[in-house]
Amino acid sequence: MTIDRRKFFKSIAITSMSIIGVRASGAPKAETDEHDSEFYGILYDSSICIGCQACEKACAKAHGLPEPTDKPEKGILRKTSENQRCVINSYETSQGEVYVRNQCMHCDEPACAAACLTQAMYKTKEGPVIWRENKCMGCRYCMISCPFDVPKFEYGSTNPKIQKCDMCYDRIIEGKKPVCVETCGDALFFGTRQELLTEARRRITEIPELYLDSIYGKEVAGGTGYLYLAPVTPDELGFDKRIQDSSYPALTKSFLYSVPSVFILVPTLLLGIHEATKSKKTKDENYD
Amino acid sequence: MTSPILPISKATRNQSSWQFLMSELKPRGKWLTPFNLISIPIILAGVVLIIIRFTQGLESVSNVNQEIPWGLWKGFNVVTGVAFAGGAYVLTFIVYILKVDKFHSIVRVTVLNGFLAYLFYAGALVLDLGKPWNIFNPIIGNSFGASSVLFLVAWHFLLYIVAQLIEFSPAIAEWLGSRRAHKLLSGLTLGAVIFGITLSTLHQSGLGALFLMASQKIHPLWSNEFIPILFLVSSVFAGLSMVIFEGSISQRVFFQKISPKNHEARNNLVQSLSKICAFSMFAYLAMQFLVFIHGQHWNLLNTPMGYWFLLEMLGFVLLPMALFFYASRTSNILLSRIAAIITILGIILNRLNVSIIAFRWDAATHYIPSWMEVVVSVSIILIQIWIFRWVISRMPVLSESPRWAQHTKP
Ligand code: SF4
Ligand code: SF4
């Protein structure tokens, strides 16, 4: 009984604190920069990728989605969809034809998770950003917010899901690698972010003629769990140049932080004005 | 408790409370008015479409897609509609906080309008949700996305509906003839007003803040870090223009309800409201201008999107602002109303620009609402007008409160 009561009051307190914005951190799961050693991620090496689509097929099979039938083709942009969590695209670049893989980037500070009002989109402590069906209410604000346009919605369903890569989270907690990595040779490499960065630098220094000396994902959108190595710049591979290098949730910080002060300042001010106008009126005009 | 909180005195006189409610639910007056003839088929079609939406999925009625996930129901009914409902918080501020008594006669109708608007826009929101049965997740339980702007907006929305209900509740008590409840509820008004204004400043700006993380997806002329403030300031004249517009209609439709004294006063009110609109629009334009200079988008003006932006700013903000100024100078009521209508169109344009038109303006597939979405959007508004009409013709909203209730007005 007493415990229930205490629990009850605690949840009331948490609720009211959330409503007035005290608990808003502006950036979920971003307290330290220790995640490099903790967060798992995947290194994708587009200089090695041969566009065989083995990962696409394995992904479809593992998640009960239809097997993709179209092939990567230059000039045609294939997109992830509610039926496909990852795609390989082909680009004609200054270095000839280059393949590139698109899927959720598993941002260190995901916009989708900051946007989600039910924590259905969630950055796990292992690193993958996952979607939890029983929490989601289908508002699609995550789709509005994700800078990479990753979450996809099943518009045709009466019980729609959000589809996006979850880095095979259930396999990761069992200690296994994501299916795509397991299917692929060297183009996909799984490890902690720290390991990925080391591996990427090793590849760049060992075969410098294959790579541009930069790792996409190291900074973009505040750092992502997916890292890219490529022979050309990201915008030659269809990445949006407008995507900023700093964290997306930080964009809402100043708004969120101002909420608690509005809750204190505005009512006080209003009450003050109310009192001031009241005293004047009763003196001069004496209503009723 | 021997005496109930709501003694339905009017009813207990000669009928049971059930009979009273049933008789109040019956329509009054003529049935075959042009408004009814037009609105009933649309509402019926809307209801059918809503059933289809829930049995076949969103895709069957709506054109929203993977790139532009929010369509008309969110962009128009929610984002735009809330701006128009801003009149309620502005007027309650003027009447209850600043105590400018001349606006007292229109504060109730505005609060009623705001309350119904919020209720129905929440309804539009539910239609748009993929999994509406999970709507309680952010409200109870352990699924709080406390860092989400949408989480705060949703909560403030909900609390504001309650605050508005409390602000309006004395009218319900007067309708039911319940003196005790009236006294009790009137005592809550000031608290509800203060709470309501606070919530309004937060969610009016919050609706703009929703788009902060999407700033790169919106055309640079509409996206900037000041969206929340711009949304808040524009909600002032959006709401008041709606008050002027709605007033000009209800003055005709509910002519007998309004006392001659208030008829006279109304023209004077329109003039004052025009002045507030003009000044807030001036502030808004100045801010837009500063934001524009700050963003250094001169080169973008000479593009189709640039002309569109200029049209919005000059044709639908600057022009009505000038009209409002002129109208309030010359006390030209007609001109004020025209300015109000242009302003309303301008706000629709602005909110749709931010949420739909300039959103992914560069996407390969553009979003154009399907006729079915339009029908549903319109039906929602029509149902709201029906209920509005029902309340107005029964409760003391436009008409004077009963004598017994007058001295307890806060
Ligand atoms: S890429 Fe998009 S969906 Fe994936 S974690 Fe980042 S914000 Fe979320
Ligand atoms: S659609 Fe679901 S996962 Fe996405 S923001 Fe809304 S509740 Fe969260």
mmCIF file with all atom_site columns, C-alpha atoms in Angstrom, chain A residues 11 14-15 18-21 23-28 79-82 110-119 131 133-149 151-162 240 242-244 248-249 251-252 254-256 258-259 262-264 266-271 273-275 277-278 281 287-288, chain B residues 53-60 64-71 74 93 96-101 125 128-139 141-156 159 190 193-195 197-199 201-203 205-207 209-217 220 228 355 359-362 364-365 406-407:
data_model
loop_
_atom_site.group_PDB
_atom_site.id
_atom_site.type_symbol
_atom_site.label_atom_id
_atom_site.label_alt_id
_atom_site.label_comp_id
_atom_site.label_asym_id
_atom_site.label_entity_id
_atom_site.label_seq_id
_atom_site.pdbx_PDB_ins_code
_atom_site.Cartn_x
_atom_site.Cartn_y
_atom_site.Cartn_z
_atom_site.occupancy
_atom_site.B_iso_or_equiv
_atom_site.pdbx_formal_charge
_atom_site.auth_seq_id
_atom_site.auth_comp_id
_atom_site.auth_asym_id
_atom_site.auth_atom_id
_atom_site.pdbx_PDB_model_num
ATOM 1   C CA . SER A 1 11  ? 4.886   9.004  -11.227 1.00 0.00 ? 11  SER A CA 1
ATOM 2   C CA . ILE A 1 14  ? 7.678   12.714 -13.016 1.00 0.00 ? 14  ILE A CA 1
ATOM 3   C CA . THR A 1 15  ? 4.674   13.482 -15.184 1.00 0.00 ? 15  THR A CA 1
ATOM 4   C CA . SER A 1 18  ? 7.955   16.265 -17.934 1.00 0.00 ? 18  SER A CA 1
ATOM 5   C CA . ILE A 1 19  ? 5.033   18.477 -18.830 1.00 0.00 ? 19  ILE A CA 1
ATOM 6   C CA . ILE A 1 20  ? 6.758   21.644 -17.800 1.00 0.00 ? 20  ILE A CA 1
ATOM 7   C CA . GLY A 1 21  ? 9.832   20.515 -19.646 1.00 0.00 ? 21  GLY A CA 1
ATOM 8   C CA . ARG A 1 23  ? 13.158  16.582 -17.847 1.00 0.00 ? 23  ARG A CA 1
ATOM 9   C CA . ALA A 1 24  ? 13.860  17.548 -21.438 1.00 0.00 ? 24  ALA A CA 1
ATOM 10  C CA . SER A 1 25  ? 17.489  16.950 -22.142 1.00 0.00 ? 25  SER A CA 1
ATOM 11  C CA . GLY A 1 26  ? 17.348  18.035 -25.765 1.00 0.00 ? 26  GLY A CA 1
ATOM 12  C CA . ALA A 1 27  ? 19.644  15.194 -26.673 1.00 0.00 ? 27  ALA A CA 1
ATOM 13  C CA . PRO A 1 28  ? 18.793  11.742 -25.474 1.00 0.00 ? 28  PRO A CA 1
ATOM 14  C CA . LYS A 1 79  ? 15.058  4.151  -52.020 1.00 0.00 ? 79  LYS A CA 1
ATOM 15  C CA . THR A 1 80  ? 14.450  2.304  -48.818 1.00 0.00 ? 80  THR A CA 1
ATOM 16  C CA . SER A 1 81  ? 10.769  1.722  -48.335 1.00 0.00 ? 81  SER A CA 1
ATOM 17  C CA . GLU A 1 82  ? 8.280   0.064  -46.043 1.00 0.00 ? 82  GLU A CA 1
ATOM 18  C CA . PRO A 1 110 ? 19.266  10.507 -33.295 1.00 0.00 ? 110 PRO A CA 1
ATOM 19  C CA . ALA A 1 111 ? 16.762  13.124 -34.402 1.00 0.00 ? 111 ALA A CA 1
ATOM 20  C CA . CYS A 1 112 ? 14.099  10.434 -34.674 1.00 0.00 ? 112 CYS A CA 1
ATOM 21  C CA . ALA A 1 113 ? 14.444  9.390  -31.046 1.00 0.00 ? 113 ALA A CA 1
ATOM 22  C CA . ALA A 1 114 ? 14.439  12.981 -29.833 1.00 0.00 ? 114 ALA A CA 1
ATOM 23  C CA . ALA A 1 115 ? 11.321  13.600 -31.906 1.00 0.00 ? 115 ALA A CA 1
ATOM 24  C CA . CYS A 1 116 ? 9.419   10.563 -30.749 1.00 0.00 ? 116 CYS A CA 1
ATOM 25  C CA . LEU A 1 117 ? 6.939   11.461 -28.035 1.00 0.00 ? 117 LEU A CA 1
ATOM 26  C CA . THR A 1 118 ? 6.566   7.909  -26.808 1.00 0.00 ? 118 THR A CA 1
ATOM 27  C CA . GLN A 1 119 ? 10.183  6.756  -26.924 1.00 0.00 ? 119 GLN A CA 1
ATOM 28  C CA . TRP A 1 131 ? 11.618  1.076  -33.117 1.00 0.00 ? 131 TRP A CA 1
ATOM 29  C CA . GLU A 1 133 ? 5.879   -1.296 -31.876 1.00 0.00 ? 133 GLU A CA 1
ATOM 30  C CA . ASN A 1 134 ? 3.934   -1.291 -28.616 1.00 0.00 ? 134 ASN A CA 1
ATOM 31  C CA . LYS A 1 135 ? 4.875   2.303  -27.883 1.00 0.00 ? 135 LYS A CA 1
ATOM 32  C CA . CYS A 1 136 ? 4.496   3.913  -31.305 1.00 0.00 ? 136 CYS A CA 1
ATOM 33  C CA . MET A 1 137 ? 1.313   5.831  -32.053 1.00 0.00 ? 137 MET A CA 1
ATOM 34  C CA . GLY A 1 138 ? 2.061   6.377  -35.717 1.00 0.00 ? 138 GLY A CA 1
ATOM 35  C CA . CYS A 1 139 ? 2.363   10.151 -35.678 1.00 0.00 ? 139 CYS A CA 1
ATOM 36  C CA . ARG A 1 140 ? 5.249   10.058 -38.164 1.00 0.00 ? 140 ARG A CA 1
ATOM 37  C CA . TYR A 1 141 ? 7.099   12.910 -36.490 1.00 0.00 ? 141 TYR A CA 1
ATOM 38  C CA . CYS A 1 142 ? 10.222  10.736 -36.620 1.00 0.00 ? 142 CYS A CA 1
ATOM 39  C CA . MET A 1 143 ? 9.939   10.789 -40.418 1.00 0.00 ? 143 MET A CA 1
ATOM 40  C CA . ILE A 1 144 ? 9.641   14.566 -40.405 1.00 0.00 ? 144 ILE A CA 1
ATOM 41  C CA . SER A 1 145 ? 12.731  14.875 -38.232 1.00 0.00 ? 145 SER A CA 1
ATOM 42  C CA . CYS A 1 146 ? 15.186  12.300 -39.569 1.00 0.00 ? 146 CYS A CA 1
ATOM 43  C CA . PRO A 1 147 ? 17.656  14.200 -41.763 1.00 0.00 ? 147 PRO A CA 1
ATOM 44  C CA . PHE A 1 148 ? 18.319  11.079 -43.841 1.00 0.00 ? 148 PHE A CA 1
ATOM 45  C CA . ASP A 1 149 ? 14.624  10.339 -44.465 1.00 0.00 ? 149 ASP A CA 1
ATOM 46  C CA . PRO A 1 151 ? 11.905  5.782  -41.207 1.00 0.00 ? 151 PRO A CA 1
ATOM 47  C CA . LYS A 1 152 ? 9.271   4.451  -43.585 1.00 0.00 ? 152 LYS A CA 1
ATOM 48  C CA . PHE A 1 153 ? 5.614   4.014  -42.779 1.00 0.00 ? 153 PHE A CA 1
ATOM 49  C CA . GLU A 1 154 ? 3.203   1.293  -43.886 1.00 0.00 ? 154 GLU A CA 1
ATOM 50  C CA . TYR A 1 155 ? 0.491   3.576  -45.224 1.00 0.00 ? 155 TYR A CA 1
ATOM 51  C CA . GLY A 1 156 ? -1.461  0.644  -46.626 1.00 0.00 ? 156 GLY A CA 1
ATOM 52  C CA . SER A 1 157 ? -1.923  -1.098 -43.309 1.00 0.00 ? 157 SER A CA 1
ATOM 53  C CA . THR A 1 158 ? -4.563  -0.697 -40.619 1.00 0.00 ? 158 THR A CA 1
ATOM 54  C CA . ASN A 1 159 ? -1.950  -1.567 -38.019 1.00 0.00 ? 159 ASN A CA 1
ATOM 55  C CA . PRO A 1 160 ? 1.011   0.150  -39.610 1.00 0.00 ? 160 PRO A CA 1
ATOM 56  C CA . LYS A 1 161 ? 4.618   -0.283 -38.644 1.00 0.00 ? 161 LYS A CA 1
ATOM 57  C CA . ILE A 1 162 ? 7.576   1.995  -39.028 1.00 0.00 ? 162 ILE A CA 1
ATOM 58  C CA . ASP A 1 240 ? 22.533  15.505 -49.001 1.00 0.00 ? 240 ASP A CA 1
ATOM 59  C CA . ARG A 1 242 ? 22.623  20.240 -46.430 1.00 0.00 ? 242 ARG A CA 1
ATOM 60  C CA . ILE A 1 243 ? 22.826  17.726 -43.610 1.00 0.00 ? 243 ILE A CA 1
ATOM 61  C CA . GLN A 1 244 ? 24.703  19.507 -40.893 1.00 0.00 ? 244 GLN A CA 1
ATOM 62  C CA . TYR A 1 248 ? 20.011  17.544 -34.676 1.00 0.00 ? 248 TYR A CA 1
ATOM 63  C CA . PRO A 1 249 ? 18.320  17.259 -31.305 1.00 0.00 ? 249 PRO A CA 1
ATOM 64  C CA . LEU A 1 251 ? 18.369  22.364 -32.616 1.00 0.00 ? 251 LEU A CA 1
ATOM 65  C CA . THR A 1 252 ? 15.395  22.113 -30.287 1.00 0.00 ? 252 THR A CA 1
ATOM 66  C CA . SER A 1 254 ? 16.821  26.357 -26.758 1.00 0.00 ? 254 SER A CA 1
ATOM 67  C CA . PHE A 1 255 ? 13.091  25.890 -27.201 1.00 0.00 ? 255 PHE A CA 1
ATOM 68  C CA . LEU A 1 256 ? 12.902  23.009 -24.738 1.00 0.00 ? 256 LEU A CA 1
ATOM 69  C CA . SER A 1 258 ? 12.898  27.873 -22.305 1.00 0.00 ? 258 SER A CA 1
ATOM 70  C CA . VAL A 1 259 ? 9.740   25.942 -21.423 1.00 0.00 ? 259 VAL A CA 1
ATOM 71  C CA . VAL A 1 262 ? 7.968   30.280 -19.387 1.00 0.00 ? 262 VAL A CA 1
ATOM 72  C CA . PHE A 1 263 ? 6.006   28.265 -16.840 1.00 0.00 ? 263 PHE A CA 1
ATOM 73  C CA . ILE A 1 264 ? 7.430   30.382 -14.066 1.00 0.00 ? 264 ILE A CA 1
ATOM 74  C CA . VAL A 1 266 ? 4.404   34.045 -17.623 1.00 0.00 ? 266 VAL A CA 1
ATOM 75  C CA . PRO A 1 267 ? 1.997   33.150 -14.791 1.00 0.00 ? 267 PRO A CA 1
ATOM 76  C CA . THR A 1 268 ? 3.846   35.433 -12.403 1.00 0.00 ? 268 THR A CA 1
ATOM 77  C CA . LEU A 1 269 ? 3.740   38.276 -14.867 1.00 0.00 ? 269 LEU A CA 1
ATOM 78  C CA . LEU A 1 270 ? 0.056   37.718 -15.610 1.00 0.00 ? 270 LEU A CA 1
ATOM 79  C CA . LEU A 1 271 ? -0.831  37.586 -11.943 1.00 0.00 ? 271 LEU A CA 1
ATOM 80  C CA . ILE A 1 273 ? -0.649  42.629 -14.137 1.00 0.00 ? 273 ILE A CA 1
ATOM 81  C CA . HIS A 1 274 ? -3.944  41.294 -12.896 1.00 0.00 ? 274 HIS A CA 1
ATOM 82  C CA . GLU A 1 275 ? -3.300  42.565 -9.380  1.00 0.00 ? 275 GLU A CA 1
ATOM 83  C CA . THR A 1 277 ? -5.135  46.569 -12.796 1.00 0.00 ? 277 THR A CA 1
ATOM 84  C CA . LYS A 1 278 ? -7.456  45.349 -10.065 1.00 0.00 ? 278 LYS A CA 1
ATOM 85  C CA . LYS A 1 281 ? -10.082 49.843 -10.791 1.00 0.00 ? 281 LYS A CA 1
ATOM 86  C CA . TYR A 1 287 ? -17.360 48.268 -9.857  1.00 0.00 ? 287 TYR A CA 1
ATOM 87  C CA . ASP A 1 288 ? -20.292 46.532 -8.188  1.00 0.00 ? 288 ASP A CA 1
ATOM 88  C CA . ARG B 2 53  ? -9.619  5.235  -43.534 1.00 0.00 ? 53  ARG B CA 1
ATOM 89  C CA . PHE B 2 54  ? -9.837  3.049  -40.436 1.00 0.00 ? 54  PHE B CA 1
ATOM 90  C CA . THR B 2 55  ? -10.767 -0.137 -42.256 1.00 0.00 ? 55  THR B CA 1
ATOM 91  C CA . GLN B 2 56  ? -8.342  0.125  -45.185 1.00 0.00 ? 56  GLN B CA 1
ATOM 92  C CA . GLY B 2 57  ? -5.440  2.177  -43.885 1.00 0.00 ? 57  GLY B CA 1
ATOM 93  C CA . LEU B 2 58  ? -4.369  5.748  -44.437 1.00 0.00 ? 58  LEU B CA 1
ATOM 94  C CA . GLU B 2 59  ? -3.305  5.156  -48.015 1.00 0.00 ? 59  GLU B CA 1
ATOM 95  C CA . SER B 2 60  ? -6.862  4.523  -49.130 1.00 0.00 ? 60  SER B CA 1
ATOM 96  C CA . VAL B 2 64  ? 0.700   11.506 -47.792 1.00 0.00 ? 64  VAL B CA 1
ATOM 97  C CA . ASN B 2 65  ? 3.881   9.697  -48.752 1.00 0.00 ? 65  ASN B CA 1
ATOM 98  C CA . GLN B 2 66  ? 7.236   8.641  -47.380 1.00 0.00 ? 66  GLN B CA 1
ATOM 99  C CA . GLU B 2 67  ? 8.902   11.991 -48.060 1.00 0.00 ? 67  GLU B CA 1
ATOM 100 C CA . ILE B 2 68  ? 6.028   14.202 -46.978 1.00 0.00 ? 68  ILE B CA 1
ATOM 101 C CA . PRO B 2 69  ? 4.481   12.315 -44.101 1.00 0.00 ? 69  PRO B CA 1
ATOM 102 C CA . TRP B 2 70  ? 2.243   15.100 -42.828 1.00 0.00 ? 70  TRP B CA 1
ATOM 103 C CA . GLY B 2 71  ? -0.572  16.172 -45.081 1.00 0.00 ? 71  GLY B CA 1
ATOM 104 C CA . LYS B 2 74  ? -1.984  17.926 -39.800 1.00 0.00 ? 74  LYS B CA 1
ATOM 105 C CA . PHE B 2 93  ? -5.600  38.225 -21.616 1.00 0.00 ? 93  PHE B CA 1
ATOM 106 C CA . TYR B 2 96  ? -9.334  39.045 -17.466 1.00 0.00 ? 96  TYR B CA 1
ATOM 107 C CA . ILE B 2 97  ? -5.774  40.234 -17.048 1.00 0.00 ? 97  ILE B CA 1
ATOM 108 C CA . LEU B 2 98  ? -5.808  43.759 -18.468 1.00 0.00 ? 98  LEU B CA 1
ATOM 109 C CA . LYS B 2 99  ? -9.514  44.111 -17.579 1.00 0.00 ? 99  LYS B CA 1
ATOM 110 C CA . VAL B 2 100 ? -10.507 45.995 -20.682 1.00 0.00 ? 100 VAL B CA 1
ATOM 111 C CA . ASP B 2 101 ? -14.185 45.502 -20.045 1.00 0.00 ? 101 ASP B CA 1
ATOM 112 C CA . LEU B 2 125 ? -4.906  14.345 -35.209 1.00 0.00 ? 125 LEU B CA 1
ATOM 113 C CA . ASP B 2 128 ? -3.987  10.877 -38.919 1.00 0.00 ? 128 ASP B CA 1
ATOM 114 C CA . LEU B 2 129 ? -2.336  8.615  -36.369 1.00 0.00 ? 129 LEU B CA 1
ATOM 115 C CA . GLY B 2 130 ? -1.297  5.227  -37.631 1.00 0.00 ? 130 GLY B CA 1
ATOM 116 C CA . LYS B 2 131 ? -1.872  3.568  -34.280 1.00 0.00 ? 131 LYS B CA 1
ATOM 117 C CA . PRO B 2 132 ? -4.412  5.754  -32.507 1.00 0.00 ? 132 PRO B CA 1
ATOM 118 C CA . TRP B 2 133 ? -4.965  3.127  -29.826 1.00 0.00 ? 133 TRP B CA 1
ATOM 119 C CA . ASN B 2 134 ? -1.514  3.951  -28.517 1.00 0.00 ? 134 ASN B CA 1
ATOM 120 C CA . ILE B 2 135 ? -2.430  7.604  -28.059 1.00 0.00 ? 135 ILE B CA 1
ATOM 121 C CA . PHE B 2 136 ? -2.374  7.228  -24.302 1.00 0.00 ? 136 PHE B CA 1
ATOM 122 C CA . ASN B 2 137 ? 1.261   6.164  -24.259 1.00 0.00 ? 137 ASN B CA 1
ATOM 123 C CA . PRO B 2 138 ? 2.641   9.686  -23.984 1.00 0.00 ? 138 PRO B CA 1
ATOM 124 C CA . ILE B 2 139 ? -0.042  10.599 -21.445 1.00 0.00 ? 139 ILE B CA 1
ATOM 125 C CA . GLY B 2 141 ? 2.559   5.116  -18.236 1.00 0.00 ? 141 GLY B CA 1
ATOM 126 C CA . ASN B 2 142 ? 6.258   5.005  -18.792 1.00 0.00 ? 142 ASN B CA 1
ATOM 127 C CA . SER B 2 143 ? 6.567   6.036  -22.414 1.00 0.00 ? 143 SER B CA 1
ATOM 128 C CA . PHE B 2 144 ? 7.435   9.683  -21.981 1.00 0.00 ? 144 PHE B CA 1
ATOM 129 C CA . GLY B 2 145 ? 9.526   11.178 -24.753 1.00 0.00 ? 145 GLY B CA 1
ATOM 130 C CA . ALA B 2 146 ? 10.353  14.070 -22.463 1.00 0.00 ? 146 ALA B CA 1
ATOM 131 C CA . SER B 2 147 ? 12.841  15.583 -24.907 1.00 0.00 ? 147 SER B CA 1
ATOM 132 C CA . SER B 2 148 ? 10.327  15.659 -27.716 1.00 0.00 ? 148 SER B CA 1
ATOM 133 C CA . VAL B 2 149 ? 8.804   18.950 -28.781 1.00 0.00 ? 149 VAL B CA 1
ATOM 134 C CA . LEU B 2 150 ? 5.752   17.011 -29.890 1.00 0.00 ? 150 LEU B CA 1
ATOM 135 C CA . PHE B 2 151 ? 5.421   15.516 -26.419 1.00 0.00 ? 151 PHE B CA 1
ATOM 136 C CA . LEU B 2 152 ? 5.223   18.973 -24.875 1.00 0.00 ? 152 LEU B CA 1
ATOM 137 C CA . VAL B 2 153 ? 2.896   20.264 -27.566 1.00 0.00 ? 153 VAL B CA 1
ATOM 138 C CA . ALA B 2 154 ? 0.569   17.298 -27.068 1.00 0.00 ? 154 ALA B CA 1
ATOM 139 C CA . TRP B 2 155 ? 0.431   17.760 -23.321 1.00 0.00 ? 155 TRP B CA 1
ATOM 140 C CA . HIS B 2 156 ? -0.043  21.514 -23.489 1.00 0.00 ? 156 HIS B CA 1
ATOM 141 C CA . LEU B 2 159 ? -4.261  20.791 -20.712 1.00 0.00 ? 159 LEU B CA 1
ATOM 142 C CA . LEU B 2 190 ? -8.803  33.447 -13.361 1.00 0.00 ? 190 LEU B CA 1
ATOM 143 C CA . VAL B 2 193 ? -7.019  31.963 -17.791 1.00 0.00 ? 193 VAL B CA 1
ATOM 144 C CA . ILE B 2 194 ? -3.509  32.374 -16.430 1.00 0.00 ? 194 ILE B CA 1
ATOM 145 C CA . PHE B 2 195 ? -2.726  28.724 -16.979 1.00 0.00 ? 195 PHE B CA 1
ATOM 146 C CA . ILE B 2 197 ? -2.327  31.850 -21.616 1.00 0.00 ? 197 ILE B CA 1
ATOM 147 C CA . THR B 2 198 ? 0.886   30.223 -20.449 1.00 0.00 ? 198 THR B CA 1
ATOM 148 C CA . LEU B 2 199 ? 0.028   27.016 -22.261 1.00 0.00 ? 199 LEU B CA 1
ATOM 149 C CA . THR B 2 201 ? 2.352   30.825 -25.630 1.00 0.00 ? 201 THR B CA 1
ATOM 150 C CA . LEU B 2 202 ? 4.061   27.462 -25.336 1.00 0.00 ? 202 LEU B CA 1
ATOM 151 C CA . HIS B 2 203 ? 2.135   25.425 -27.840 1.00 0.00 ? 203 HIS B CA 1
ATOM 152 C CA . SER B 2 205 ? 5.387   28.536 -30.518 1.00 0.00 ? 205 SER B CA 1
ATOM 153 C CA . GLY B 2 206 ? 5.784   24.794 -30.035 1.00 0.00 ? 206 GLY B CA 1
ATOM 154 C CA . LEU B 2 207 ? 3.988   24.089 -33.276 1.00 0.00 ? 207 LEU B CA 1
ATOM 155 C CA . ALA B 2 209 ? 9.390   24.371 -32.948 1.00 0.00 ? 209 ALA B CA 1
ATOM 156 C CA . LEU B 2 210 ? 8.185   21.050 -34.329 1.00 0.00 ? 210 LEU B CA 1
ATOM 157 C CA . PHE B 2 211 ? 9.916   21.945 -37.552 1.00 0.00 ? 211 PHE B CA 1
ATOM 158 C CA . LEU B 2 212 ? 13.250  22.919 -36.033 1.00 0.00 ? 212 LEU B CA 1
ATOM 159 C CA . MET B 2 213 ? 14.853  19.539 -36.624 1.00 0.00 ? 213 MET B CA 1
ATOM 160 C CA . ALA B 2 214 ? 13.480  19.470 -40.150 1.00 0.00 ? 214 ALA B CA 1
ATOM 161 C CA . SER B 2 215 ? 14.939  22.869 -40.947 1.00 0.00 ? 215 SER B CA 1
ATOM 162 C CA . GLN B 2 216 ? 16.944  21.607 -43.905 1.00 0.00 ? 216 GLN B CA 1
ATOM 163 C CA . LYS B 2 217 ? 13.921  19.985 -45.452 1.00 0.00 ? 217 LYS B CA 1
ATOM 164 C CA . PRO B 2 220 ? 15.337  28.330 -46.572 1.00 0.00 ? 220 PRO B CA 1
ATOM 165 C CA . PRO B 2 228 ? 8.631   29.399 -32.822 1.00 0.00 ? 228 PRO B CA 1
ATOM 166 C CA . SER B 2 355 ? 4.283   22.330 -43.051 1.00 0.00 ? 355 SER B CA 1
ATOM 167 C CA . PHE B 2 359 ? 8.472   21.129 -46.954 1.00 0.00 ? 359 PHE B CA 1
ATOM 168 C CA . ARG B 2 360 ? 10.593  18.997 -49.298 1.00 0.00 ? 360 ARG B CA 1
ATOM 169 C CA . TRP B 2 361 ? 9.884   21.544 -52.003 1.00 0.00 ? 361 TRP B CA 1
ATOM 170 C CA . ASP B 2 362 ? 12.632  19.822 -53.971 1.00 0.00 ? 362 ASP B CA 1
ATOM 171 C CA . ALA B 2 364 ? 10.543  14.366 -56.810 1.00 0.00 ? 364 ALA B CA 1
ATOM 172 C CA . THR B 2 365 ? 6.995   13.519 -55.817 1.00 0.00 ? 365 THR B CA 1
ATOM 173 C CA . GLN B 2 406 ? -24.409 38.665 -13.714 1.00 0.00 ? 406 GLN B CA 1
ATOM 174 C CA . HIS B 2 407 ? -22.914 39.858 -10.475 1.00 0.00 ? 407 HIS B CA 1
#
